[in-house]
Amino acid sequence: MAETFFTDGEAYERFMGRWSRAAGETFLDWLALPPGLKWLDVGCGTGAFTELVLARCKPASIDGIDPAEDQIAFARRKPWAAQAGFRSGDSQALPYGDREFDVAAMALVISFIPDPAKAVGEMARVLKPGGTAGAYMWDFFGNGFTQRPLRAAIAAALDVPVPPNPGQEKATREAMTGFFQSAGFDDVETRTIEIEVSYADFDDYWTSQTALPNPAVQTLRKMPEADVARLKDDLRQRLVGQDGRVKYGARANAVKGRIPQ
């Protein structure tokens, strides 16, 4: 997989884990799969989606794979981790045999993979006939990313665009449809998933959004302290509601397909 900024499991969990689960709830409802299946979580990270599958889908088993050793270590420390199998590895060369799984999923991963078509092809290879694969990723071009308010504030303060997130062009519905169709999946469908992003207060929002050195945060750290203070004050005034919480919408693109029988 591509180099990412998500090597700190705790920071990633605060930044994205809860929103992966929120989008994952709708994604799993859309897949509408029966219990007792053998699942593969490709790019499992801290195990946020793995945990959700265990809670919602009653799988016969679930394996998670991710290139980041720190995130795998974080997932293994979770109370439920004994119910899953975790290993480090590359989505573009999955270390599993042909036709091993009933379901393969990528939760907030596809834009970070150098060759998504190859990774989706690998998911097709390890699925049994009739098996299901799916993926979801933030709608970057539709302003659906959970970091949208911070990125917009930084761009306005500097009067220049913030560097794009890596691989965001791979996460459009059209691109994901192409990856799945090229891999030989039938019944390929896409949809958008809407969620509400909600933080207890502004401090929760700020610390969660700035914990990882992604492109927006790297840009923020180069700004003078006085400019950052003004940016924070502006965001606080715009985002904090009467109840003290920070709330706004986010949106993901999702795709699913089925291996021919």
PDB file of C-alpha atoms in Angstrom:
ATOM      1  CA  MET A   1       0.000   0.000   0.000  1.00  0.00           C
ATOM      2  CA  ALA A   2       0.967   3.631  -0.267  1.00  0.00           C
ATOM      3  CA  GLU A   3       2.765   5.320   2.604  1.00  0.00           C
ATOM      4  CA  THR A   4       0.152   6.879   4.860  1.00  0.00           C
ATOM      5  CA  PHE A   5       0.147   9.111   7.909  1.00  0.00           C
ATOM      6  CA  PHE A   6      -1.847   6.591   9.921  1.00  0.00           C
ATOM      7  CA  THR A   7       0.853   4.900  11.995  1.00  0.00           C
ATOM      8  CA  ASP A   8      -0.403   6.057  15.406  1.00  0.00           C
ATOM      9  CA  GLY A   9      -3.342   3.809  16.264  1.00  0.00           C
ATOM     10  CA  GLU A  10      -4.677   5.942  19.109  1.00  0.00           C
ATOM     11  CA  ALA A  11      -4.521   9.155  17.069  1.00  0.00           C
ATOM     12  CA  TYR A  12      -6.140   7.472  14.070  1.00  0.00           C
ATOM     13  CA  GLU A  13      -8.936   6.119  16.240  1.00  0.00           C
ATOM     14  CA  ARG A  14      -9.720   9.642  17.448  1.00  0.00           C
ATOM     15  CA  PHE A  15      -9.383  11.143  13.975  1.00  0.00           C
ATOM     16  CA  MET A  16     -11.259   8.572  11.908  1.00  0.00           C
ATOM     17  CA  GLY A  17     -12.214   5.366  13.714  1.00  0.00           C
ATOM     18  CA  ARG A  18     -15.599   6.556  14.963  1.00  0.00           C
ATOM     19  CA  TRP A  19     -16.548   7.917  11.552  1.00  0.00           C
ATOM     20  CA  SER A  20     -15.489   4.708   9.842  1.00  0.00           C
ATOM     21  CA  ARG A  21     -17.906   2.890  12.129  1.00  0.00           C
ATOM     22  CA  ALA A  22     -20.672   5.430  11.507  1.00  0.00           C
ATOM     23  CA  ALA A  23     -20.384   5.039   7.727  1.00  0.00           C
ATOM     24  CA  GLY A  24     -19.846   1.308   8.167  1.00  0.00           C
ATOM     25  CA  GLU A  25     -23.243   0.877   9.826  1.00  0.00           C
ATOM     26  CA  THR A  26     -25.006   2.053   6.659  1.00  0.00           C
ATOM     27  CA  PHE A  27     -22.560   0.145   4.460  1.00  0.00           C
ATOM     28  CA  LEU A  28     -23.306  -3.149   6.231  1.00  0.00           C
ATOM     29  CA  ASP A  29     -27.051  -2.525   6.027  1.00  0.00           C
ATOM     30  CA  TRP A  30     -26.583  -2.035   2.281  1.00  0.00           C
ATOM     31  CA  LEU A  31     -24.581  -5.262   1.873  1.00  0.00           C
ATOM     32  CA  ALA A  32     -27.409  -7.096   3.703  1.00  0.00           C
ATOM     33  CA  LEU A  33     -25.441 -10.310   4.162  1.00  0.00           C
ATOM     34  CA  PRO A  34     -26.449 -13.300   6.310  1.00  0.00           C
ATOM     35  CA  PRO A  35     -24.586 -14.435   9.440  1.00  0.00           C
ATOM     36  CA  GLY A  36     -22.050 -17.249   9.453  1.00  0.00           C
ATOM     37  CA  LEU A  37     -19.824 -15.998   6.626  1.00  0.00           C
ATOM     38  CA  LYS A  38     -16.039 -15.839   6.432  1.00  0.00           C
ATOM     39  CA  TRP A  39     -14.952 -12.163   6.200  1.00  0.00           C
ATOM     40  CA  LEU A  40     -11.739 -10.399   5.153  1.00  0.00           C
ATOM     41  CA  ASP A  41     -11.148  -6.784   6.236  1.00  0.00           C
ATOM     42  CA  VAL A  42      -8.606  -5.362   3.773  1.00  0.00           C
ATOM     43  CA  GLY A  43      -6.735  -2.395   5.235  1.00  0.00           C
ATOM     44  CA  CYS A  44      -8.182  -3.058   8.675  1.00  0.00           C
ATOM     45  CA  GLY A  45      -6.101  -0.397  10.440  1.00  0.00           C
ATOM     46  CA  THR A  46      -7.092  -0.097  14.098  1.00  0.00           C
ATOM     47  CA  GLY A  47      -9.858  -2.646  13.630  1.00  0.00           C
ATOM     48  CA  ALA A  48     -12.764  -0.175  13.709  1.00  0.00           C
ATOM     49  CA  PHE A  49     -14.590  -1.903  10.854  1.00  0.00           C
ATOM     50  CA  THR A  50     -13.534  -5.372  12.044  1.00  0.00           C
ATOM     51  CA  GLU A  51     -15.178  -4.686  15.384  1.00  0.00           C
ATOM     52  CA  LEU A  52     -18.328  -3.494  13.654  1.00  0.00           C
ATOM     53  CA  VAL A  53     -18.575  -6.672  11.559  1.00  0.00           C
ATOM     54  CA  LEU A  54     -18.186  -8.790  14.692  1.00  0.00           C
ATOM     55  CA  ALA A  55     -20.942  -6.854  16.449  1.00  0.00           C
ATOM     56  CA  ARG A  56     -23.347  -6.647  13.523  1.00  0.00           C
ATOM     57  CA  CYS A  57     -22.819  -9.633  11.238  1.00  0.00           C
ATOM     58  CA  LYS A  58     -22.067 -12.674  13.414  1.00  0.00           C
ATOM     59  CA  PRO A  59     -19.325 -13.886  11.034  1.00  0.00           C
ATOM     60  CA  ALA A  60     -18.009 -17.437  11.143  1.00  0.00           C
ATOM     61  CA  SER A  61     -14.574 -15.774  11.159  1.00  0.00           C
ATOM     62  CA  ILE A  62     -12.945 -12.490  10.250  1.00  0.00           C
ATOM     63  CA  ASP A  63      -9.370 -11.742   9.225  1.00  0.00           C
ATOM     64  CA  GLY A  64      -7.870  -8.270   9.091  1.00  0.00           C
ATOM     65  CA  ILE A  65      -4.792  -7.261   7.117  1.00  0.00           C
ATOM     66  CA  ASP A  66      -2.945  -3.923   7.034  1.00  0.00           C
ATOM     67  CA  PRO A  67       0.585  -2.754   6.116  1.00  0.00           C
ATOM     68  CA  ALA A  68       0.945  -0.629   9.284  1.00  0.00           C
ATOM     69  CA  GLU A  69       2.399  -2.722  12.100  1.00  0.00           C
ATOM     70  CA  ASP A  70       1.508  -0.078  14.702  1.00  0.00           C
ATOM     71  CA  GLN A  71      -2.139  -0.166  13.728  1.00  0.00           C
ATOM     72  CA  ILE A  72      -2.219  -3.967  13.779  1.00  0.00           C
ATOM     73  CA  ALA A  73      -0.661  -3.879  17.265  1.00  0.00           C
ATOM     74  CA  PHE A  74      -3.337  -1.403  18.369  1.00  0.00           C
ATOM     75  CA  ALA A  75      -6.113  -3.646  17.011  1.00  0.00           C
ATOM     76  CA  ARG A  76      -4.687  -6.687  18.786  1.00  0.00           C
ATOM     77  CA  ARG A  77      -4.985  -4.898  22.147  1.00  0.00           C
ATOM     78  CA  LYS A  78      -8.757  -4.494  21.810  1.00  0.00           C
ATOM     79  CA  PRO A  79     -10.906  -6.627  24.154  1.00  0.00           C
ATOM     80  CA  TRP A  80     -12.599  -8.348  21.214  1.00  0.00           C
ATOM     81  CA  ALA A  81      -9.381  -9.002  19.245  1.00  0.00           C
ATOM     82  CA  ALA A  82      -9.296 -12.705  20.149  1.00  0.00           C
ATOM     83  CA  GLN A  83     -12.321 -13.144  17.878  1.00  0.00           C
ATOM     84  CA  ALA A  84     -10.381 -11.944  14.814  1.00  0.00           C
ATOM     85  CA  GLY A  85      -7.138 -12.815  13.073  1.00  0.00           C
ATOM     86  CA  PHE A  86      -4.781  -9.911  12.298  1.00  0.00           C
ATOM     87  CA  ARG A  87      -1.653  -9.819  10.180  1.00  0.00           C
ATOM     88  CA  SER A  88       0.436  -7.259   8.338  1.00  0.00           C
ATOM     89  CA  GLY A  89       0.497  -7.414   4.567  1.00  0.00           C
ATOM     90  CA  ASP A  90      -0.159  -5.758   1.231  1.00  0.00           C
ATOM     91  CA  SER A  91      -3.648  -5.497  -0.262  1.00  0.00           C
ATOM     92  CA  GLN A  92      -2.103  -5.823  -3.724  1.00  0.00           C
ATOM     93  CA  ALA A  93      -0.675  -9.272  -2.910  1.00  0.00           C
ATOM     94  CA  LEU A  94      -3.015 -10.798  -0.334  1.00  0.00           C
ATOM     95  CA  PRO A  95      -1.359 -13.680   1.555  1.00  0.00           C
ATOM     96  CA  TYR A  96      -4.385 -15.960   1.235  1.00  0.00           C
ATOM     97  CA  GLY A  97      -5.344 -18.783  -1.048  1.00  0.00           C
ATOM     98  CA  ASP A  98      -7.893 -18.655  -3.846  1.00  0.00           C
ATOM     99  CA  ARG A  99     -11.572 -18.843  -2.880  1.00  0.00           C
ATOM    100  CA  GLU A 100     -10.996 -18.611   0.896  1.00  0.00           C
ATOM    101  CA  PHE A 101     -13.591 -15.977   1.872  1.00  0.00           C
ATOM    102  CA  ASP A 102     -17.272 -15.223   1.471  1.00  0.00           C
ATOM    103  CA  VAL A 103     -16.891 -11.448   1.919  1.00  0.00           C
ATOM    104  CA  ALA A 104     -14.041  -8.965   1.398  1.00  0.00           C
ATOM    105  CA  ALA A 105     -14.340  -5.305   2.352  1.00  0.00           C
ATOM    106  CA  MET A 106     -12.219  -2.147   2.246  1.00  0.00           C
ATOM    107  CA  ALA A 107     -13.291   0.514   4.741  1.00  0.00           C
ATOM    108  CA  LEU A 108     -11.740   3.960   4.065  1.00  0.00           C
ATOM    109  CA  VAL A 109      -8.757   2.385   2.286  1.00  0.00           C
ATOM    110  CA  ILE A 110      -9.018   2.470  -1.495  1.00  0.00           C
ATOM    111  CA  SER A 111      -7.556   5.944  -2.056  1.00  0.00           C
ATOM    112  CA  PHE A 112      -4.326   4.978  -0.262  1.00  0.00           C
ATOM    113  CA  ILE A 113      -3.585   1.939  -2.449  1.00  0.00           C
ATOM    114  CA  PRO A 114      -1.119   2.598  -5.293  1.00  0.00           C
ATOM    115  CA  ASP A 115      -2.940   0.226  -7.661  1.00  0.00           C
ATOM    116  CA  PRO A 116      -6.571  -0.172  -6.536  1.00  0.00           C
ATOM    117  CA  ALA A 117      -7.432  -2.250  -9.597  1.00  0.00           C
ATOM    118  CA  LYS A 118      -4.838  -4.811  -8.546  1.00  0.00           C
ATOM    119  CA  ALA A 119      -6.112  -4.823  -4.950  1.00  0.00           C
ATOM    120  CA  VAL A 120      -9.729  -5.289  -6.048  1.00  0.00           C
ATOM    121  CA  GLY A 121      -8.531  -8.079  -8.323  1.00  0.00           C
ATOM    122  CA  GLU A 122      -6.919  -9.707  -5.291  1.00  0.00           C
ATOM    123  CA  MET A 123     -10.201  -9.477  -3.401  1.00  0.00           C
ATOM    124  CA  ALA A 124     -11.896 -11.209  -6.329  1.00  0.00           C
ATOM    125  CA  ARG A 125      -9.250 -13.945  -6.281  1.00  0.00           C
ATOM    126  CA  VAL A 126      -9.700 -14.813  -2.592  1.00  0.00           C
ATOM    127  CA  LEU A 127     -13.515 -14.831  -2.753  1.00  0.00           C
ATOM    128  CA  LYS A 128     -15.592 -17.945  -3.263  1.00  0.00           C
ATOM    129  CA  PRO A 129     -18.023 -18.104  -6.208  1.00  0.00           C
ATOM    130  CA  GLY A 130     -21.023 -15.992  -5.253  1.00  0.00           C
ATOM    131  CA  GLY A 131     -18.927 -14.049  -2.731  1.00  0.00           C
ATOM    132  CA  THR A 132     -19.390 -10.332  -2.111  1.00  0.00           C
ATOM    133  CA  ALA A 133     -16.873  -7.486  -2.035  1.00  0.00           C
ATOM    134  CA  GLY A 134     -17.435  -3.863  -1.117  1.00  0.00           C
ATOM    135  CA  ALA A 135     -15.607  -0.646  -0.324  1.00  0.00           C
ATOM    136  CA  TYR A 136     -16.358   2.833   0.882  1.00  0.00           C
ATOM    137  CA  MET A 137     -14.295   6.027   0.966  1.00  0.00           C
ATOM    138  CA  TRP A 138     -14.997   9.698   1.646  1.00  0.00           C
ATOM    139  CA  ASP A 139     -16.414  11.755  -1.199  1.00  0.00           C
ATOM    140  CA  PHE A 140     -13.482  14.179  -1.461  1.00  0.00           C
ATOM    141  CA  PHE A 141     -14.684  15.900  -4.630  1.00  0.00           C
ATOM    142  CA  GLY A 142     -18.197  16.336  -3.220  1.00  0.00           C
ATOM    143  CA  ASN A 143     -16.886  18.042  -0.049  1.00  0.00           C
ATOM    144  CA  GLY A 144     -17.798  14.956   1.963  1.00  0.00           C
ATOM    145  CA  PHE A 145     -14.505  14.454   3.818  1.00  0.00           C
ATOM    146  CA  THR A 146     -14.694  14.647   7.610  1.00  0.00           C
ATOM    147  CA  GLN A 147     -11.834  17.161   7.645  1.00  0.00           C
ATOM    148  CA  ARG A 148     -13.602  19.525   5.245  1.00  0.00           C
ATOM    149  CA  PRO A 149     -14.167  22.466   7.667  1.00  0.00           C
ATOM    150  CA  LEU A 150     -10.517  22.533   8.765  1.00  0.00           C
ATOM    151  CA  ARG A 151      -9.207  22.274   5.218  1.00  0.00           C
ATOM    152  CA  ALA A 152     -11.512  25.080   4.074  1.00  0.00           C
ATOM    153  CA  ALA A 153     -10.414  27.308   6.977  1.00  0.00           C
ATOM    154  CA  ILE A 154      -6.729  26.759   6.216  1.00  0.00           C
ATOM    155  CA  ALA A 155      -7.265  27.482   2.509  1.00  0.00           C
ATOM    156  CA  ALA A 156      -9.140  30.691   3.350  1.00  0.00           C
ATOM    157  CA  ALA A 157      -6.451  31.824   5.797  1.00  0.00           C
ATOM    158  CA  LEU A 158      -3.623  31.250   3.312  1.00  0.00           C
ATOM    159  CA  ASP A 159      -5.623  32.118   0.184  1.00  0.00           C
ATOM    160  CA  VAL A 160      -4.241  28.962  -1.461  1.00  0.00           C
ATOM    161  CA  PRO A 161      -5.646  25.427  -1.703  1.00  0.00           C
ATOM    162  CA  VAL A 162      -4.530  22.853   0.837  1.00  0.00           C
ATOM    163  CA  PRO A 163      -2.601  19.984  -0.819  1.00  0.00           C
ATOM    164  CA  PRO A 164      -5.050  17.257  -1.807  1.00  0.00           C
ATOM    165  CA  ASN A 165      -5.360  14.015   0.077  1.00  0.00           C
ATOM    166  CA  PRO A 166      -3.403  11.242  -1.643  1.00  0.00           C
ATOM    167  CA  GLY A 167      -5.303   9.239  -4.205  1.00  0.00           C
ATOM    168  CA  GLN A 168      -8.620  11.030  -3.807  1.00  0.00           C
ATOM    169  CA  GLU A 169      -9.384  10.541  -7.509  1.00  0.00           C
ATOM    170  CA  LYS A 170      -9.553   6.781  -6.826  1.00  0.00           C
ATOM    171  CA  ALA A 171     -12.537   7.211  -4.496  1.00  0.00           C
ATOM    172  CA  THR A 172     -15.152   8.536  -6.903  1.00  0.00           C
ATOM    173  CA  ARG A 173     -18.142   6.316  -7.628  1.00  0.00           C
ATOM    174  CA  GLU A 174     -17.075   6.135 -11.275  1.00  0.00           C
ATOM    175  CA  ALA A 175     -13.524   5.058 -10.449  1.00  0.00           C
ATOM    176  CA  MET A 176     -14.614   2.421  -7.943  1.00  0.00           C
ATOM    177  CA  THR A 177     -17.181   1.054 -10.383  1.00  0.00           C
ATOM    178  CA  GLY A 178     -14.398   0.662 -12.936  1.00  0.00           C
ATOM    179  CA  PHE A 179     -12.122  -1.199 -10.504  1.00  0.00           C
ATOM    180  CA  PHE A 180     -14.870  -3.684  -9.608  1.00  0.00           C
ATOM    181  CA  GLN A 181     -16.039  -4.247 -13.161  1.00  0.00           C
ATOM    182  CA  SER A 182     -12.474  -4.769 -14.409  1.00  0.00           C
ATOM    183  CA  ALA A 183     -11.926  -7.362 -11.661  1.00  0.00           C
ATOM    184  CA  GLY A 184     -14.832  -9.394 -13.011  1.00  0.00           C
ATOM    185  CA  PHE A 185     -17.506  -8.620 -10.419  1.00  0.00           C
ATOM    186  CA  ASP A 186     -21.158  -8.881 -11.405  1.00  0.00           C
ATOM    187  CA  ASP A 187     -24.048  -6.740 -10.155  1.00  0.00           C
ATOM    188  CA  VAL A 188     -21.780  -3.787  -9.399  1.00  0.00           C
ATOM    189  CA  GLU A 189     -23.643  -1.010  -7.601  1.00  0.00           C
ATOM    190  CA  THR A 190     -22.667   2.272  -5.972  1.00  0.00           C
ATOM    191  CA  ARG A 191     -24.290   4.667  -3.539  1.00  0.00           C
ATOM    192  CA  THR A 192     -23.485   7.560  -1.228  1.00  0.00           C
ATOM    193  CA  ILE A 193     -23.514   7.261   2.557  1.00  0.00           C
ATOM    194  CA  GLU A 194     -24.404  10.316   4.641  1.00  0.00           C
ATOM    195  CA  ILE A 195     -23.336  10.626   8.285  1.00  0.00           C
ATOM    196  CA  GLU A 196     -23.249  13.325  10.958  1.00  0.00           C
ATOM    197  CA  VAL A 197     -19.852  14.155  12.396  1.00  0.00           C
ATOM    198  CA  SER A 198     -20.285  15.193  16.031  1.00  0.00           C
ATOM    199  CA  TYR A 199     -17.787  16.196  18.733  1.00  0.00           C
ATOM    200  CA  ALA A 200     -18.500  16.830  22.415  1.00  0.00           C
ATOM    201  CA  ASP A 201     -16.936  20.296  22.244  1.00  0.00           C
ATOM    202  CA  PHE A 202     -14.427  22.339  20.261  1.00  0.00           C
ATOM    203  CA  ASP A 203     -11.413  20.949  22.130  1.00  0.00           C
ATOM    204  CA  ASP A 204     -12.497  17.407  21.216  1.00  0.00           C
ATOM    205  CA  TYR A 205     -12.888  18.517  17.594  1.00  0.00           C
ATOM    206  CA  TRP A 206      -9.531  20.299  17.405  1.00  0.00           C
ATOM    207  CA  THR A 207      -7.402  17.634  19.069  1.00  0.00           C
ATOM    208  CA  SER A 208      -9.029  14.885  16.997  1.00  0.00           C
ATOM    209  CA  GLN A 209      -8.643  16.749  13.699  1.00  0.00           C
ATOM    210  CA  THR A 210      -5.011  17.748  14.223  1.00  0.00           C
ATOM    211  CA  ALA A 211      -3.579  14.580  15.798  1.00  0.00           C
ATOM    212  CA  LEU A 212      -2.141  13.111  12.586  1.00  0.00           C
ATOM    213  CA  PRO A 213       0.303  14.808  10.161  1.00  0.00           C
ATOM    214  CA  ASN A 214      -1.918  14.588   7.083  1.00  0.00           C
ATOM    215  CA  PRO A 215      -1.644  17.264   4.347  1.00  0.00           C
ATOM    216  CA  ALA A 216      -3.958  19.718   6.133  1.00  0.00           C
ATOM    217  CA  VAL A 217      -2.146  19.393   9.448  1.00  0.00           C
ATOM    218  CA  GLN A 218       1.275  19.619   7.816  1.00  0.00           C
ATOM    219  CA  THR A 219       0.167  22.907   6.253  1.00  0.00           C
ATOM    220  CA  LEU A 220      -1.259  24.106   9.569  1.00  0.00           C
ATOM    221  CA  ARG A 221       2.021  23.423  11.388  1.00  0.00           C
ATOM    222  CA  LYS A 222       3.880  25.723   8.992  1.00  0.00           C
ATOM    223  CA  MET A 223       1.597  28.680   9.791  1.00  0.00           C
ATOM    224  CA  PRO A 224       2.578  31.369  12.340  1.00  0.00           C
ATOM    225  CA  GLU A 225       1.070  30.792  15.790  1.00  0.00           C
ATOM    226  CA  ALA A 226      -0.961  34.000  15.616  1.00  0.00           C
ATOM    227  CA  ASP A 227      -2.557  32.900  12.338  1.00  0.00           C
ATOM    228  CA  VAL A 228      -3.389  29.490  13.801  1.00  0.00           C
ATOM    229  CA  ALA A 229      -4.992  31.157  16.826  1.00  0.00           C
ATOM    230  CA  ARG A 230      -7.172  33.304  14.556  1.00  0.00           C
ATOM    231  CA  LEU A 231      -8.115  30.264  12.498  1.00  0.00           C
ATOM    232  CA  LYS A 232      -9.141  28.379  15.640  1.00  0.00           C
ATOM    233  CA  ASP A 233     -11.266  31.270  16.858  1.00  0.00           C
ATOM    234  CA  ASP A 234     -13.001  31.512  13.496  1.00  0.00           C
ATOM    235  CA  LEU A 235     -13.707  27.767  13.415  1.00  0.00           C
ATOM    236  CA  ARG A 236     -14.965  27.832  16.991  1.00  0.00           C
ATOM    237  CA  GLN A 237     -17.447  30.604  16.193  1.00  0.00           C
ATOM    238  CA  ARG A 238     -18.683  28.872  13.039  1.00  0.00           C
ATOM    239  CA  LEU A 239     -18.845  25.270  14.231  1.00  0.00           C
ATOM    240  CA  VAL A 240     -19.900  25.253  17.886  1.00  0.00           C
ATOM    241  CA  GLY A 241     -23.659  25.030  18.367  1.00  0.00           C
ATOM    242  CA  GLN A 242     -25.794  26.269  21.220  1.00  0.00           C
ATOM    243  CA  ASP A 243     -25.365  22.927  22.971  1.00  0.00           C
ATOM    244  CA  GLY A 244     -21.582  23.311  22.848  1.00  0.00           C
ATOM    245  CA  ARG A 245     -21.118  20.477  20.363  1.00  0.00           C
ATOM    246  CA  VAL A 246     -19.524  20.592  16.931  1.00  0.00           C
ATOM    247  CA  LYS A 247     -21.725  18.969  14.284  1.00  0.00           C
ATOM    248  CA  TYR A 248     -21.631  18.832  10.502  1.00  0.00           C
ATOM    249  CA  GLY A 249     -22.332  16.394   7.700  1.00  0.00           C
ATOM    250  CA  ALA A 250     -19.945  14.079   5.869  1.00  0.00           C
ATOM    251  CA  ARG A 251     -20.452  11.781   2.917  1.00  0.00           C
ATOM    252  CA  ALA A 252     -18.796   8.630   1.566  1.00  0.00           C
ATOM    253  CA  ASN A 253     -18.971   6.813  -1.760  1.00  0.00           C
ATOM    254  CA  ALA A 254     -19.599   3.071  -1.606  1.00  0.00           C
ATOM    255  CA  VAL A 255     -19.392   0.213  -4.108  1.00  0.00           C
ATOM    256  CA  LYS A 256     -20.256  -3.479  -4.004  1.00  0.00           C
ATOM    257  CA  GLY A 257     -20.193  -6.425  -6.380  1.00  0.00           C
ATOM    258  CA  ARG A 258     -20.571 -10.187  -6.510  1.00  0.00           C
ATOM    259  CA  ILE A 259     -18.306 -12.949  -7.833  1.00  0.00           C
ATOM    260  CA  PRO A 260     -20.107 -14.967 -10.523  1.00  0.00           C
ATOM    261  CA  GLN A 261     -21.256 -18.448  -9.445  1.00  0.00           C
TER     262      GLN A 261
END
